[in-house]
CSV table of C-alpha atoms in Angstrom, one decimal:
chain,number,residue,atom,x,y,z
S,1,MET,CA,111.4,112.3,160.6
S,2,ILE,CA,107.9,113.6,161.2
S,3,LEU,CA,107.7,114.5,157.5
S,4,LEU,CA,108.2,110.9,156.6
S,5,HIS,CA,105.5,109.9,159.1
S,6,ARG,CA,103.3,112.6,157.6
S,7,LEU,CA,103.6,111.1,154.2
S,8,THR,CA,102.9,107.5,155.3
S,9,PRO,CA,99.1,107.7,155.2
S,10,PHE,CA,99.3,109.2,151.7
S,11,ALA,CA,101.8,106.5,150.6
S,12,ALA,CA,99.5,103.8,151.9
S,13,LEU,CA,96.6,105.5,150.1
S,14,ALA,CA,98.5,105.5,146.9
S,15,VAL,CA,99.4,101.9,147.2
S,16,LEU,CA,95.7,101.0,147.9
S,17,VAL,CA,94.4,103.1,145.0
S,18,THR,CA,96.9,101.5,142.6
S,19,SER,CA,96.1,98.0,143.8
S,20,PHE,CA,92.4,98.4,143.3
S,21,GLY,CA,93.0,100.0,139.9
S,22,LEU,CA,95.1,97.0,138.9
S,23,LEU,CA,92.5,94.6,140.3
S,24,ILE,CA,89.8,96.2,138.1
S,25,TYR,CA,91.7,96.8,134.9
S,26,SER,CA,95.0,94.9,134.9
S,27,PRO,CA,95.4,91.3,133.6
S,28,LEU,CA,97.8,90.6,136.5
S,29,HIS,CA,96.8,87.8,138.8
S,30,PRO,CA,94.7,89.4,141.6
S,31,LEU,CA,96.3,87.4,144.4
S,32,ALA,CA,99.7,88.7,143.4
S,33,VAL,CA,98.4,92.3,143.4
S,34,MET,CA,96.8,91.8,146.8
S,35,ALA,CA,99.8,90.2,148.3
S,36,THR,CA,102.1,92.9,147.1
S,37,ALA,CA,99.8,95.7,148.3
S,38,CYS,CA,99.4,94.0,151.8
S,39,ALA,CA,103.2,93.6,152.1
S,40,ILE,CA,103.9,97.2,151.4
S,41,ILE,CA,101.1,98.5,153.6
S,42,ILE,CA,102.1,96.3,156.5
S,43,PHE,CA,105.6,97.8,156.3
S,44,LEU,CA,104.2,101.4,156.1
S,45,LEU,CA,101.8,100.8,159.1
S,46,ALA,CA,104.5,99.2,161.2
S,47,ARG,CA,106.7,102.2,160.6
S,48,LEU,CA,103.9,104.6,161.3
S,49,LEU,CA,103.4,102.9,164.7
S,50,ARG,CA,107.2,103.2,165.4
S,51,TRP,CA,107.8,99.4,165.2
S,52,GLU,CA,106.6,99.1,168.9
S,53,TRP,CA,105.6,95.5,168.5
S,54,GLN,CA,106.2,94.8,172.2
S,55,ARG,CA,103.2,96.9,173.1
S,56,PHE,CA,99.6,95.7,173.0
S,57,ALA,CA,98.6,99.1,171.4
S,58,PHE,CA,100.7,98.3,168.4
S,59,TRP,CA,98.8,95.1,167.6
S,60,VAL,CA,95.4,96.7,168.1
S,61,PHE,CA,96.2,99.7,165.8
S,62,PHE,CA,98.1,97.5,163.4
S,63,GLY,CA,95.6,94.6,163.3
S,64,MET,CA,92.5,96.7,162.7
S,65,PRO,CA,93.4,98.3,159.3
S,66,ILE,CA,95.1,95.1,158.1
S,67,PHE,CA,92.1,93.0,158.8
S,68,PHE,CA,90.0,95.6,157.1
S,69,LEU,CA,92.3,95.5,154.1
S,70,VAL,CA,92.5,91.7,153.8
S,71,SER,CA,88.8,91.1,154.3
S,72,SER,CA,87.9,93.7,151.7
S,73,PHE,CA,90.2,92.1,149.2
S,74,SER,CA,88.6,88.7,149.8
S,75,PHE,CA,85.2,90.2,149.3
S,76,PHE,CA,86.4,92.0,146.2
S,77,LEU,CA,87.1,88.6,144.6
S,78,LEU,CA,83.4,87.7,144.8
S,79,LEU,CA,82.2,90.8,142.9
S,80,GLU,CA,81.2,90.7,139.3
S,81,ALA,CA,79.7,94.1,138.5
S,82,LEU,CA,82.1,96.9,137.7
S,83,SER,CA,80.0,99.4,139.6
S,84,ALA,CA,80.2,97.3,142.8
S,85,MET,CA,84.0,97.0,142.4
S,86,TRP,CA,84.3,100.8,142.2
S,87,PHE,CA,82.0,101.4,145.1
S,88,LEU,CA,83.9,98.9,147.3
S,89,SER,CA,87.2,100.4,146.2
S,90,ILE,CA,86.2,104.0,147.1
S,91,ALA,CA,84.7,103.0,150.4
S,92,VAL,CA,87.8,100.9,151.4
S,93,VAL,CA,90.2,103.6,150.3
S,94,PHE,CA,88.4,106.3,152.2
S,95,GLY,CA,88.0,104.2,155.4
S,96,PHE,CA,91.6,103.2,155.4
S,97,TRP,CA,92.9,106.7,154.8
S,98,LEU,CA,90.7,108.1,157.6
S,99,TYR,CA,92.0,105.5,160.0
S,100,THR,CA,95.7,105.9,159.2
S,101,GLU,CA,95.3,109.7,159.2
S,102,ASN,CA,94.0,109.6,162.8
S,103,LEU,CA,96.7,107.1,163.7
S,104,PHE,CA,99.3,109.7,162.5
S,105,MET,CA,97.6,112.4,164.6
S,106,PHE,CA,97.4,110.2,167.7
S,107,TYR,CA,101.0,109.1,167.5
S,108,HIS,CA,102.8,112.1,166.1
S,109,LEU,CA,100.6,115.2,166.5
S,110,PRO,CA,98.6,114.4,169.7
S,111,ARG,CA,97.5,118.0,170.0
S,112,SER,CA,95.7,117.8,166.7
S,113,TYR,CA,94.0,114.5,167.5
S,114,GLN,CA,90.3,114.5,167.9
S,115,PRO,CA,89.3,112.7,171.1
S,116,TYR,CA,87.5,109.3,170.6
S,117,ALA,CA,88.1,109.4,166.8
S,118,LEU,CA,90.0,106.1,166.8
S,119,GLU,CA,87.4,104.6,169.2
S,120,HIS,CA,84.6,105.3,166.8
S,121,LEU,CA,86.6,104.4,163.7
S,122,SER,CA,87.7,101.1,165.2
S,123,LEU,CA,84.0,100.1,165.7
S,124,VAL,CA,83.0,101.2,162.2
S,125,LEU,CA,86.0,99.5,160.5
S,126,GLY,CA,85.6,96.4,162.7
S,127,ILE,CA,81.9,95.9,161.7
S,128,ALA,CA,82.7,96.6,158.0
S,129,SER,CA,85.6,94.1,158.2
S,130,VAL,CA,83.4,91.4,159.7
S,131,PHE,CA,80.8,92.0,156.9
S,132,PHE,CA,83.5,91.5,154.3
S,133,PHE,CA,84.9,88.4,156.0
S,134,THR,CA,81.6,86.7,156.6
S,135,SER,CA,80.5,87.4,153.0
S,136,SER,CA,83.7,85.7,151.8
S,137,ALA,CA,83.2,82.8,154.3
S,138,TYR,CA,79.6,82.2,153.2
S,139,GLY,CA,80.6,82.6,149.6
S,140,THR,CA,83.4,80.2,149.9
S,141,GLN,CA,81.2,77.7,151.6
S,142,LEU,CA,78.6,78.0,148.8
S,143,PHE,CA,80.9,77.9,145.8
S,144,LEU,CA,83.7,75.7,147.0
S,145,GLY,CA,81.9,73.4,149.5
S,146,LEU,CA,84.0,74.6,152.5
S,147,PRO,CA,82.9,72.7,155.6
S,148,LEU,CA,80.9,74.9,157.9
S,149,TRP,CA,83.0,74.3,161.0
S,150,VAL,CA,86.1,75.9,159.4
S,151,PRO,CA,84.8,79.5,159.0
S,152,SER,CA,82.9,79.0,162.4
S,153,ILE,CA,86.3,78.7,164.2
S,154,ALA,CA,87.6,81.7,162.4
S,155,ILE,CA,84.5,83.7,163.3
S,156,PHE,CA,85.0,82.8,167.0
S,157,TRP,CA,88.5,84.1,167.1
S,158,ILE,CA,87.8,87.2,164.9
S,159,VAL,CA,84.9,88.3,167.1
S,160,LEU,CA,87.0,87.6,170.3
S,161,LEU,CA,90.0,89.6,169.1
S,162,LEU,CA,87.9,92.3,167.6
S,163,THR,CA,85.9,92.9,170.8
S,164,LEU,CA,89.1,92.9,172.9
S,165,GLY,CA,90.6,95.5,170.6
S,166,ILE,CA,87.6,97.8,170.5
S,167,PHE,CA,87.1,97.5,174.2
S,168,TRP,CA,90.8,98.3,174.8
S,169,VAL,CA,90.5,101.4,172.6
S,170,SER,CA,87.5,102.4,174.7
S,171,LYS,CA,89.7,102.1,177.8
S,172,ILE,CA,87.7,99.2,179.3
S,173,GLU,CA,89.5,96.9,181.8
S,174,LYS,CA,91.0,93.7,180.5
S,175,ASP,CA,89.0,91.4,182.8
S,176,VAL,CA,85.7,92.9,181.8
S,177,SER,CA,86.7,93.0,178.1
S,178,LEU,CA,87.6,89.3,178.2
S,179,PHE,CA,84.2,88.3,179.6
S,180,TYR,CA,82.3,90.2,176.9
S,181,ALA,CA,84.7,89.1,174.2
S,182,LEU,CA,84.2,85.4,175.1
S,183,SER,CA,80.4,85.8,175.4
S,184,GLY,CA,80.2,87.7,172.1
S,185,ALA,CA,82.4,85.1,170.4
S,186,PHE,CA,80.2,82.2,171.5
S,187,LEU,CA,77.0,84.1,170.7
S,188,MET,CA,78.1,85.3,167.3
S,189,THR,CA,79.5,81.9,166.3
S,190,GLN,CA,76.1,80.5,166.9
S,191,MET,CA,74.5,83.3,164.9
S,192,TYR,CA,76.8,82.6,162.1
S,193,LEU,CA,75.8,78.9,162.1
S,194,VAL,CA,72.1,79.8,162.2
S,195,LEU,CA,72.3,82.3,159.3
S,196,ALA,CA,74.3,79.7,157.2
S,197,PHE,CA,71.1,77.5,157.0
S,198,LEU,CA,68.9,80.3,155.7
S,199,PRO,CA,67.9,80.1,152.0
S,200,THR,CA,69.3,83.5,151.3
S,201,SER,CA,72.4,84.8,149.5
S,202,PHE,CA,75.8,85.1,151.2
S,203,VAL,CA,75.7,88.9,151.1
S,204,VAL,CA,72.3,88.9,152.9
S,205,ASN,CA,73.6,86.6,155.6
S,206,ALA,CA,76.7,88.7,156.0
S,207,VAL,CA,74.7,92.0,156.4
S,208,ALA,CA,72.5,90.3,159.0
S,209,PHE,CA,75.5,89.0,160.9
S,210,ALA,CA,77.2,92.4,160.8
S,211,THR,CA,74.0,94.0,162.1
S,212,LEU,CA,73.7,91.6,165.0
S,213,LEU,CA,77.4,92.1,165.9
S,214,TYR,CA,76.9,95.9,165.8
S,215,VAL,CA,74.0,95.6,168.3
S,216,TYR,CA,75.9,93.3,170.6
S,217,MET,CA,79.1,95.4,170.6
S,218,GLY,CA,77.2,98.7,170.9
S,219,LEU,CA,75.1,97.6,173.8
S,220,SER,CA,77.8,95.8,175.7
S,221,ARG,CA,80.2,98.7,175.3
S,222,VAL,CA,77.8,101.4,176.6
S,223,HIS,CA,76.8,99.0,179.4
S,224,VAL,CA,80.4,98.6,180.6
S,225,LEU,CA,81.0,102.4,180.2
S,226,ASP,CA,77.9,103.0,182.4
S,227,ARG,CA,76.1,104.9,179.6
S,228,LEU,CA,73.3,102.5,179.0
S,229,SER,CA,69.8,104.0,179.4
S,230,GLY,CA,66.3,103.3,178.1
S,231,SER,CA,66.7,105.6,175.1
S,232,VAL,CA,70.1,104.1,174.2
S,233,LEU,CA,68.7,100.6,174.5
S,234,ARG,CA,65.7,101.5,172.3
S,235,ARG,CA,67.9,103.1,169.7
S,236,TYR,CA,70.2,100.1,169.3
S,237,LEU,CA,67.3,97.6,169.3
S,238,GLY,CA,65.3,99.8,167.0
S,239,ILE,CA,68.2,100.2,164.5
S,240,GLY,CA,69.0,96.5,164.6
S,241,SER,CA,65.3,95.4,164.2
S,242,PHE,CA,64.7,97.9,161.4
S,243,PHE,CA,67.8,96.8,159.4
S,244,LEU,CA,67.1,93.1,159.9
S,245,LEU,CA,63.5,93.5,158.8
S,246,LEU,CA,64.6,95.5,155.8
S,247,ILE,CA,67.3,92.9,154.9
S,248,PHE,CA,65.1,89.9,155.1
S,249,ALA,CA,62.0,91.6,153.6
S,250,THR,CA,63.9,92.6,150.5
S,251,ALA,CA,66.1,89.5,150.1
S,252,LYS,CA,65.5,86.8,147.5
S,253,TRP,CA,64.6,83.6,149.2
S,254,VAL,CA,65.6,80.4,147.4
C-alpha cells in the first residue's frame, strides 16, 4: 500500500508534464487537456490524503495544490511566447512535485518529514497561485470586458480561504485566523480594485498584488506567532517596497 502512495507524487508529476507538453505542442483543445489533467490529479491527491474528506486538514492540503494547478493553467492561456510557456511549465511542475512529495512524507513517512516544510511551501504556493489567478482575472477583464465586481468577489474569498489555510498549517487558533483572514480579504480586495485602474499591464498589476499579499500575510503571521521584531518588520517592508518600486519603475505605462 505504501508503495502505491510512494508512486503517487511521481504519477501526478507525469500527468502534469504530459499535460504541459500537450498544451505546448499538441493540436488538442487546451481546455480538454486541462480538464483531464485536473480530474486525474484530483483523484491522485485525494488518494494520497487517504480520502479523509471529513477532516479540515484534507481540504487544506487538497485545496492548495489544486488551486495552484488551476490558476497556473488559467495563466498559461494568456501566454504567447514559447519560452514563457516552458518557464511556467517547469516552475509549476517543480512546485507541485515539491508540495506533493512533502505531503507524502507528512502522511506516510512522518519520521522523514522536515518540520515546517509544508508551512513554508503553502505560503510560497499560495502567493504564486494568487499571482496566476489575478493575472488571469485582470487579463479577462481587459480582453473580454469582464465586470470588475466579478473577480473582486472571487479575490475576497480566495484571500480569505488562503489565509485560513496558511494560518492553520502554522498552527494558529481559528478565532485569530478568522480575524486576520477577514481583514486581509477586505484589504486585498480594495488593493485589487485600486490596481485595476492603473494604466499598466495585467501582469504588472498581478505582481504588485502578490507582493502586497506577501507582505500582509508575512507580517500578520509572524505577529500572531509572536515573532515580530524591528528587524523582521524592516525586512518585510524593505522587500515589499523594493519590489514595488522595481515593478512600477520598469513597467510600461499606457
